[in-house]
Amino acid sequence: MAKRKPELPRAETGQLKIGDMVGLHPDLVQLLSDLSIPPLGAASRHLLPTQLVQLLEVYPILVTKLRDGVVCSGNIRLFHIAKAVFPDDEVIAVRLEEAIPHKDLTRRAVAEILFGNVLALNHREARTMMAIADRALDRNYLTGSKVQLEKLIAATFGVDRRTLRIEKKVGVLAPQASTADEQPCADQEPRQPQPVCAPEEPEL
């Protein structure tokens, strides 16, 4: 007997003009403000508009219909890039989704911001992601401990966990001074960073 083909879910994908989206979902606007997240979506000068169109076909903007119009509910960075690169009449790929509860929407957005663009981030931006994760933990957008988050982000971005430690200064993200046992003596060889084991992931 021939195997029955699995039924695939219907994807509400389509196309929409950039100008028909009124902006980010209000819950996401509040989230970016709460966590003091720097502007997202600086496009590489080497990225061609045609390449961006193709990228959006693979990673379409998530949109939701609200009373005030259609808003972006996911894929925040690419949404900002598309708004900066394309004119309002440019048609791009989108995926329509039903309204999501506030808690689920914001937790998904935090996960997207922290880990959605790992391959495009450098070590300095990994430290910025740690600062955002720290604020998200303080404001209950994430659960778990700071140590768990440090281990998870260090493993995700492939950096030494010590490089993620920051001092809280007004308007400044600065590396925290290493403790004495982490500093090599003058007559010793610097220690190589130890591999980070996959930690238990905090709940998003």
PDB file of C-alpha atoms in Angstrom:
ATOM      1  CA  MET A   1       0.000   0.000   0.000  1.00  0.00           C
ATOM      2  CA  ALA A   2       1.364   3.366  -0.990  1.00  0.00           C
ATOM      3  CA  LYS A   3       2.182   5.735   1.815  1.00  0.00           C
ATOM      4  CA  ARG A   4      -0.255   8.580   2.212  1.00  0.00           C
ATOM      5  CA  LYS A   5       1.348  11.960   1.759  1.00  0.00           C
ATOM      6  CA  PRO A   6       1.266  14.112   4.891  1.00  0.00           C
ATOM      7  CA  GLU A   7      -1.076  17.074   4.833  1.00  0.00           C
ATOM      8  CA  LEU A   8       0.886  20.262   5.000  1.00  0.00           C
ATOM      9  CA  PRO A   9      -0.461  23.223   6.995  1.00  0.00           C
ATOM     10  CA  ARG A  10      -1.796  26.112   4.962  1.00  0.00           C
ATOM     11  CA  ALA A  11       0.608  29.012   5.125  1.00  0.00           C
ATOM     12  CA  GLU A  12      -1.020  32.420   4.945  1.00  0.00           C
ATOM     13  CA  THR A  13       1.725  33.853   2.796  1.00  0.00           C
ATOM     14  CA  GLY A  14       1.354  36.569   0.224  1.00  0.00           C
ATOM     15  CA  GLN A  15       2.675  39.915  -0.914  1.00  0.00           C
ATOM     16  CA  LEU A  16       2.099  43.395   0.404  1.00  0.00           C
ATOM     17  CA  LYS A  17       3.318  46.898  -0.347  1.00  0.00           C
ATOM     18  CA  ILE A  18       5.760  48.315   2.176  1.00  0.00           C
ATOM     19  CA  GLY A  19       3.590  51.418   2.528  1.00  0.00           C
ATOM     20  CA  ASP A  20       0.562  49.319   3.508  1.00  0.00           C
ATOM     21  CA  MET A  21       2.254  48.388   6.786  1.00  0.00           C
ATOM     22  CA  VAL A  22       1.706  51.092   9.381  1.00  0.00           C
ATOM     23  CA  GLY A  23       4.708  50.082  11.476  1.00  0.00           C
ATOM     24  CA  LEU A  24       5.664  47.692  14.256  1.00  0.00           C
ATOM     25  CA  HIS A  25       3.120  46.016  16.475  1.00  0.00           C
ATOM     26  CA  PRO A  26       2.496  48.332  19.490  1.00  0.00           C
ATOM     27  CA  ASP A  27       3.641  45.579  21.884  1.00  0.00           C
ATOM     28  CA  LEU A  28       6.965  45.397  20.022  1.00  0.00           C
ATOM     29  CA  VAL A  29       7.388  49.169  20.097  1.00  0.00           C
ATOM     30  CA  GLN A  30       6.942  49.042  23.873  1.00  0.00           C
ATOM     31  CA  LEU A  31       9.351  46.110  24.157  1.00  0.00           C
ATOM     32  CA  LEU A  32      12.119  47.916  22.261  1.00  0.00           C
ATOM     33  CA  SER A  33      11.634  50.913  24.538  1.00  0.00           C
ATOM     34  CA  ASP A  34      11.525  48.857  27.749  1.00  0.00           C
ATOM     35  CA  LEU A  35      14.784  47.069  26.923  1.00  0.00           C
ATOM     36  CA  SER A  36      16.559  50.143  25.485  1.00  0.00           C
ATOM     37  CA  ILE A  37      17.311  48.179  22.324  1.00  0.00           C
ATOM     38  CA  PRO A  38      19.435  50.118  19.817  1.00  0.00           C
ATOM     39  CA  PRO A  39      18.104  50.644  16.285  1.00  0.00           C
ATOM     40  CA  LEU A  40      17.866  47.379  14.359  1.00  0.00           C
ATOM     41  CA  GLY A  41      18.154  46.925  10.641  1.00  0.00           C
ATOM     42  CA  ALA A  42      21.310  48.617   9.398  1.00  0.00           C
ATOM     43  CA  ALA A  43      21.629  47.049   5.944  1.00  0.00           C
ATOM     44  CA  SER A  44      25.038  46.196   4.560  1.00  0.00           C
ATOM     45  CA  ARG A  45      26.073  48.523   1.745  1.00  0.00           C
ATOM     46  CA  HIS A  46      26.885  45.377  -0.231  1.00  0.00           C
ATOM     47  CA  LEU A  47      23.313  44.094  -0.032  1.00  0.00           C
ATOM     48  CA  LEU A  48      21.509  44.692  -3.326  1.00  0.00           C
ATOM     49  CA  PRO A  49      17.742  45.362  -3.406  1.00  0.00           C
ATOM     50  CA  THR A  50      17.246  42.247  -5.535  1.00  0.00           C
ATOM     51  CA  GLN A  51      19.080  40.188  -2.923  1.00  0.00           C
ATOM     52  CA  LEU A  52      16.894  41.658  -0.189  1.00  0.00           C
ATOM     53  CA  VAL A  53      13.762  40.694  -2.151  1.00  0.00           C
ATOM     54  CA  GLN A  54      15.059  37.124  -2.395  1.00  0.00           C
ATOM     55  CA  LEU A  55      15.938  37.092   1.305  1.00  0.00           C
ATOM     56  CA  LEU A  56      12.415  38.190   2.188  1.00  0.00           C
ATOM     57  CA  GLU A  57      11.003  35.324   0.117  1.00  0.00           C
ATOM     58  CA  VAL A  58      12.847  32.927   2.441  1.00  0.00           C
ATOM     59  CA  TYR A  59      12.224  34.968   5.603  1.00  0.00           C
ATOM     60  CA  PRO A  60       8.967  36.860   5.007  1.00  0.00           C
ATOM     61  CA  ILE A  61       7.866  39.663   7.313  1.00  0.00           C
ATOM     62  CA  LEU A  62       5.272  38.468   9.817  1.00  0.00           C
ATOM     63  CA  VAL A  63       2.238  40.741   9.831  1.00  0.00           C
ATOM     64  CA  THR A  64      -0.941  40.995  11.885  1.00  0.00           C
ATOM     65  CA  LYS A  65      -4.146  42.913  11.238  1.00  0.00           C
ATOM     66  CA  LEU A  66      -5.049  45.327  14.017  1.00  0.00           C
ATOM     67  CA  ARG A  67      -7.715  48.002  14.262  1.00  0.00           C
ATOM     68  CA  ASP A  68      -5.269  50.667  13.027  1.00  0.00           C
ATOM     69  CA  GLY A  69      -4.017  48.595  10.088  1.00  0.00           C
ATOM     70  CA  VAL A  70      -1.464  45.939   9.220  1.00  0.00           C
ATOM     71  CA  VAL A  71       1.585  45.850  11.505  1.00  0.00           C
ATOM     72  CA  CYS A  72       4.838  43.916  11.611  1.00  0.00           C
ATOM     73  CA  SER A  73       4.661  41.238  14.307  1.00  0.00           C
ATOM     74  CA  GLY A  74       7.908  39.417  13.573  1.00  0.00           C
ATOM     75  CA  ASN A  75      11.176  39.542  11.615  1.00  0.00           C
ATOM     76  CA  ILE A  76      11.831  42.996  13.050  1.00  0.00           C
ATOM     77  CA  ARG A  77      15.323  43.561  11.664  1.00  0.00           C
ATOM     78  CA  LEU A  78      14.378  42.734   8.062  1.00  0.00           C
ATOM     79  CA  PHE A  79      11.261  44.883   8.397  1.00  0.00           C
ATOM     80  CA  HIS A  80      13.374  47.913   9.315  1.00  0.00           C
ATOM     81  CA  ILE A  81      15.855  47.154   6.529  1.00  0.00           C
ATOM     82  CA  ALA A  82      13.048  46.859   3.976  1.00  0.00           C
ATOM     83  CA  LYS A  83      11.511  50.152   5.139  1.00  0.00           C
ATOM     84  CA  ALA A  84      14.900  51.862   4.779  1.00  0.00           C
ATOM     85  CA  VAL A  85      15.795  50.369   1.391  1.00  0.00           C
ATOM     86  CA  PHE A  86      12.522  50.201  -0.545  1.00  0.00           C
ATOM     87  CA  PRO A  87       9.974  52.839  -1.586  1.00  0.00           C
ATOM     88  CA  ASP A  88       6.451  52.558  -0.181  1.00  0.00           C
ATOM     89  CA  ASP A  89       5.101  50.983  -3.387  1.00  0.00           C
ATOM     90  CA  GLU A  90       7.605  48.085  -3.319  1.00  0.00           C
ATOM     91  CA  VAL A  91       5.826  44.729  -2.980  1.00  0.00           C
ATOM     92  CA  ILE A  92       7.477  42.234  -0.615  1.00  0.00           C
ATOM     93  CA  ALA A  93       6.716  38.780   0.775  1.00  0.00           C
ATOM     94  CA  VAL A  94       4.766  38.652   4.044  1.00  0.00           C
ATOM     95  CA  ARG A  95       3.121  36.006   6.185  1.00  0.00           C
ATOM     96  CA  LEU A  96      -0.161  36.836   7.839  1.00  0.00           C
ATOM     97  CA  GLU A  97      -0.709  35.481  11.348  1.00  0.00           C
ATOM     98  CA  GLU A  98      -3.521  35.755  13.848  1.00  0.00           C
ATOM     99  CA  ALA A  99      -3.202  38.093  16.817  1.00  0.00           C
ATOM    100  CA  ILE A 100      -0.829  36.644  19.418  1.00  0.00           C
ATOM    101  CA  PRO A 101      -1.156  37.174  23.187  1.00  0.00           C
ATOM    102  CA  HIS A 102       1.128  39.883  24.520  1.00  0.00           C
ATOM    103  CA  LYS A 103       3.326  37.544  26.560  1.00  0.00           C
ATOM    104  CA  ASP A 104       3.884  35.114  23.685  1.00  0.00           C
ATOM    105  CA  LEU A 105       4.561  37.901  21.186  1.00  0.00           C
ATOM    106  CA  THR A 106       7.128  39.687  23.347  1.00  0.00           C
ATOM    107  CA  ARG A 107       8.951  36.505  24.368  1.00  0.00           C
ATOM    108  CA  ARG A 108       9.197  35.435  20.748  1.00  0.00           C
ATOM    109  CA  ALA A 109      10.518  38.885  19.839  1.00  0.00           C
ATOM    110  CA  VAL A 110      13.190  38.706  22.552  1.00  0.00           C
ATOM    111  CA  ALA A 111      14.309  35.339  21.166  1.00  0.00           C
ATOM    112  CA  GLU A 112      14.393  36.791  17.658  1.00  0.00           C
ATOM    113  CA  ILE A 113      16.445  39.816  18.702  1.00  0.00           C
ATOM    114  CA  LEU A 114      18.946  37.808  20.730  1.00  0.00           C
ATOM    115  CA  PHE A 115      19.442  34.812  18.444  1.00  0.00           C
ATOM    116  CA  GLY A 116      17.755  35.463  15.091  1.00  0.00           C
ATOM    117  CA  ASN A 117      20.777  36.988  13.373  1.00  0.00           C
ATOM    118  CA  VAL A 118      23.660  35.092  14.932  1.00  0.00           C
ATOM    119  CA  LEU A 119      25.580  34.653  11.688  1.00  0.00           C
ATOM    120  CA  ALA A 120      25.551  38.386  10.985  1.00  0.00           C
ATOM    121  CA  LEU A 121      26.722  39.513  14.426  1.00  0.00           C
ATOM    122  CA  ASN A 122      30.248  40.127  15.638  1.00  0.00           C
ATOM    123  CA  HIS A 123      31.659  39.721  19.140  1.00  0.00           C
ATOM    124  CA  ARG A 124      30.956  43.330  20.093  1.00  0.00           C
ATOM    125  CA  GLU A 125      27.290  42.906  19.190  1.00  0.00           C
ATOM    126  CA  ALA A 126      27.204  39.703  21.251  1.00  0.00           C
ATOM    127  CA  ARG A 127      27.981  41.879  24.284  1.00  0.00           C
ATOM    128  CA  THR A 128      25.128  44.181  23.297  1.00  0.00           C
ATOM    129  CA  MET A 129      22.846  41.143  23.084  1.00  0.00           C
ATOM    130  CA  MET A 130      23.917  40.175  26.622  1.00  0.00           C
ATOM    131  CA  ALA A 131      22.969  43.636  27.870  1.00  0.00           C
ATOM    132  CA  ILE A 132      19.549  43.300  26.232  1.00  0.00           C
ATOM    133  CA  ALA A 133      19.110  39.814  27.723  1.00  0.00           C
ATOM    134  CA  ASP A 134      20.022  41.194  31.153  1.00  0.00           C
ATOM    135  CA  ARG A 135      17.358  43.886  30.890  1.00  0.00           C
ATOM    136  CA  ALA A 136      14.829  41.346  29.592  1.00  0.00           C
ATOM    137  CA  LEU A 137      15.538  39.202  32.649  1.00  0.00           C
ATOM    138  CA  ASP A 138      15.065  42.166  34.981  1.00  0.00           C
ATOM    139  CA  ARG A 139      11.700  42.989  33.386  1.00  0.00           C
ATOM    140  CA  ASN A 140      10.427  39.380  33.307  1.00  0.00           C
ATOM    141  CA  TYR A 141      10.491  39.015  29.519  1.00  0.00           C
ATOM    142  CA  LEU A 142      12.804  36.049  30.189  1.00  0.00           C
ATOM    143  CA  THR A 143      13.023  33.552  33.019  1.00  0.00           C
ATOM    144  CA  GLY A 144      16.098  31.845  34.388  1.00  0.00           C
ATOM    145  CA  SER A 145      19.352  33.180  35.817  1.00  0.00           C
ATOM    146  CA  LYS A 146      21.937  35.602  34.484  1.00  0.00           C
ATOM    147  CA  VAL A 147      24.542  32.836  34.631  1.00  0.00           C
ATOM    148  CA  GLN A 148      22.374  30.637  32.381  1.00  0.00           C
ATOM    149  CA  LEU A 149      21.949  33.501  29.922  1.00  0.00           C
ATOM    150  CA  GLU A 150      25.682  34.238  29.886  1.00  0.00           C
ATOM    151  CA  LYS A 151      26.440  30.589  29.132  1.00  0.00           C
ATOM    152  CA  LEU A 152      23.746  30.363  26.459  1.00  0.00           C
ATOM    153  CA  ILE A 153      24.750  33.551  24.630  1.00  0.00           C
ATOM    154  CA  ALA A 154      28.467  32.750  24.886  1.00  0.00           C
ATOM    155  CA  ALA A 155      27.845  29.307  23.388  1.00  0.00           C
ATOM    156  CA  THR A 156      25.519  30.691  20.708  1.00  0.00           C
ATOM    157  CA  PHE A 157      27.911  33.386  19.525  1.00  0.00           C
ATOM    158  CA  GLY A 158      31.083  31.374  20.086  1.00  0.00           C
ATOM    159  CA  VAL A 159      32.693  33.859  22.482  1.00  0.00           C
ATOM    160  CA  ASP A 160      34.370  33.624  25.865  1.00  0.00           C
ATOM    161  CA  ARG A 161      31.762  34.122  28.563  1.00  0.00           C
ATOM    162  CA  ARG A 162      33.963  36.737  30.275  1.00  0.00           C
ATOM    163  CA  THR A 163      33.661  39.049  27.261  1.00  0.00           C
ATOM    164  CA  LEU A 164      29.926  39.368  27.918  1.00  0.00           C
ATOM    165  CA  ARG A 165      30.265  40.840  31.405  1.00  0.00           C
ATOM    166  CA  ILE A 166      29.365  44.501  31.532  1.00  0.00           C
ATOM    167  CA  GLU A 167      29.253  47.380  33.934  1.00  0.00           C
ATOM    168  CA  LYS A 168      26.017  49.282  34.268  1.00  0.00           C
ATOM    169  CA  LYS A 169      26.860  52.917  33.529  1.00  0.00           C
ATOM    170  CA  VAL A 170      24.589  55.656  32.353  1.00  0.00           C
ATOM    171  CA  GLY A 171      24.437  55.363  28.570  1.00  0.00           C
ATOM    172  CA  VAL A 172      27.566  53.195  28.407  1.00  0.00           C
ATOM    173  CA  LEU A 173      28.166  49.493  27.934  1.00  0.00           C
ATOM    174  CA  ALA A 174      31.696  48.779  29.092  1.00  0.00           C
ATOM    175  CA  PRO A 175      33.525  45.475  29.630  1.00  0.00           C
ATOM    176  CA  GLN A 176      33.705  44.591  33.311  1.00  0.00           C
ATOM    177  CA  ALA A 177      37.174  44.372  34.776  1.00  0.00           C
ATOM    178  CA  SER A 178      38.322  40.771  35.061  1.00  0.00           C
ATOM    179  CA  THR A 179      39.001  39.358  38.501  1.00  0.00           C
ATOM    180  CA  ALA A 180      42.553  38.673  39.583  1.00  0.00           C
ATOM    181  CA  ASP A 181      42.329  34.948  38.960  1.00  0.00           C
ATOM    182  CA  GLU A 182      41.251  35.634  35.345  1.00  0.00           C
ATOM    183  CA  GLN A 183      44.256  37.851  34.533  1.00  0.00           C
ATOM    184  CA  PRO A 184      47.437  36.006  33.362  1.00  0.00           C
ATOM    185  CA  CYS A 185      50.636  36.978  35.169  1.00  0.00           C
ATOM    186  CA  ALA A 186      53.363  38.699  33.184  1.00  0.00           C
ATOM    187  CA  ASP A 187      55.540  35.582  33.149  1.00  0.00           C
ATOM    188  CA  GLN A 188      52.725  33.223  32.223  1.00  0.00           C
ATOM    189  CA  GLU A 189      51.267  32.297  28.903  1.00  0.00           C
ATOM    190  CA  PRO A 190      47.712  33.659  28.438  1.00  0.00           C
ATOM    191  CA  ARG A 191      45.126  30.978  29.020  1.00  0.00           C
ATOM    192  CA  GLN A 192      43.155  29.852  26.026  1.00  0.00           C
ATOM    193  CA  PRO A 193      39.370  30.305  26.299  1.00  0.00           C
ATOM    194  CA  GLN A 194      37.749  27.097  27.449  1.00  0.00           C
ATOM    195  CA  PRO A 195      34.981  25.608  25.319  1.00  0.00           C
ATOM    196  CA  VAL A 196      31.527  26.394  26.592  1.00  0.00           C
ATOM    197  CA  CYS A 197      29.285  23.405  27.176  1.00  0.00           C
ATOM    198  CA  ALA A 198      25.718  23.698  26.032  1.00  0.00           C
ATOM    199  CA  PRO A 199      23.864  25.036  29.101  1.00  0.00           C
ATOM    200  CA  GLU A 200      20.305  24.567  30.095  1.00  0.00           C
ATOM    201  CA  GLU A 201      18.370  27.109  28.086  1.00  0.00           C
ATOM    202  CA  PRO A 202      16.296  29.713  29.917  1.00  0.00           C
ATOM    203  CA  GLU A 203      12.624  29.676  29.075  1.00  0.00           C
ATOM    204  CA  LEU A 204      11.671  32.284  26.471  1.00  0.00           C
TER     205      LEU A 204
END
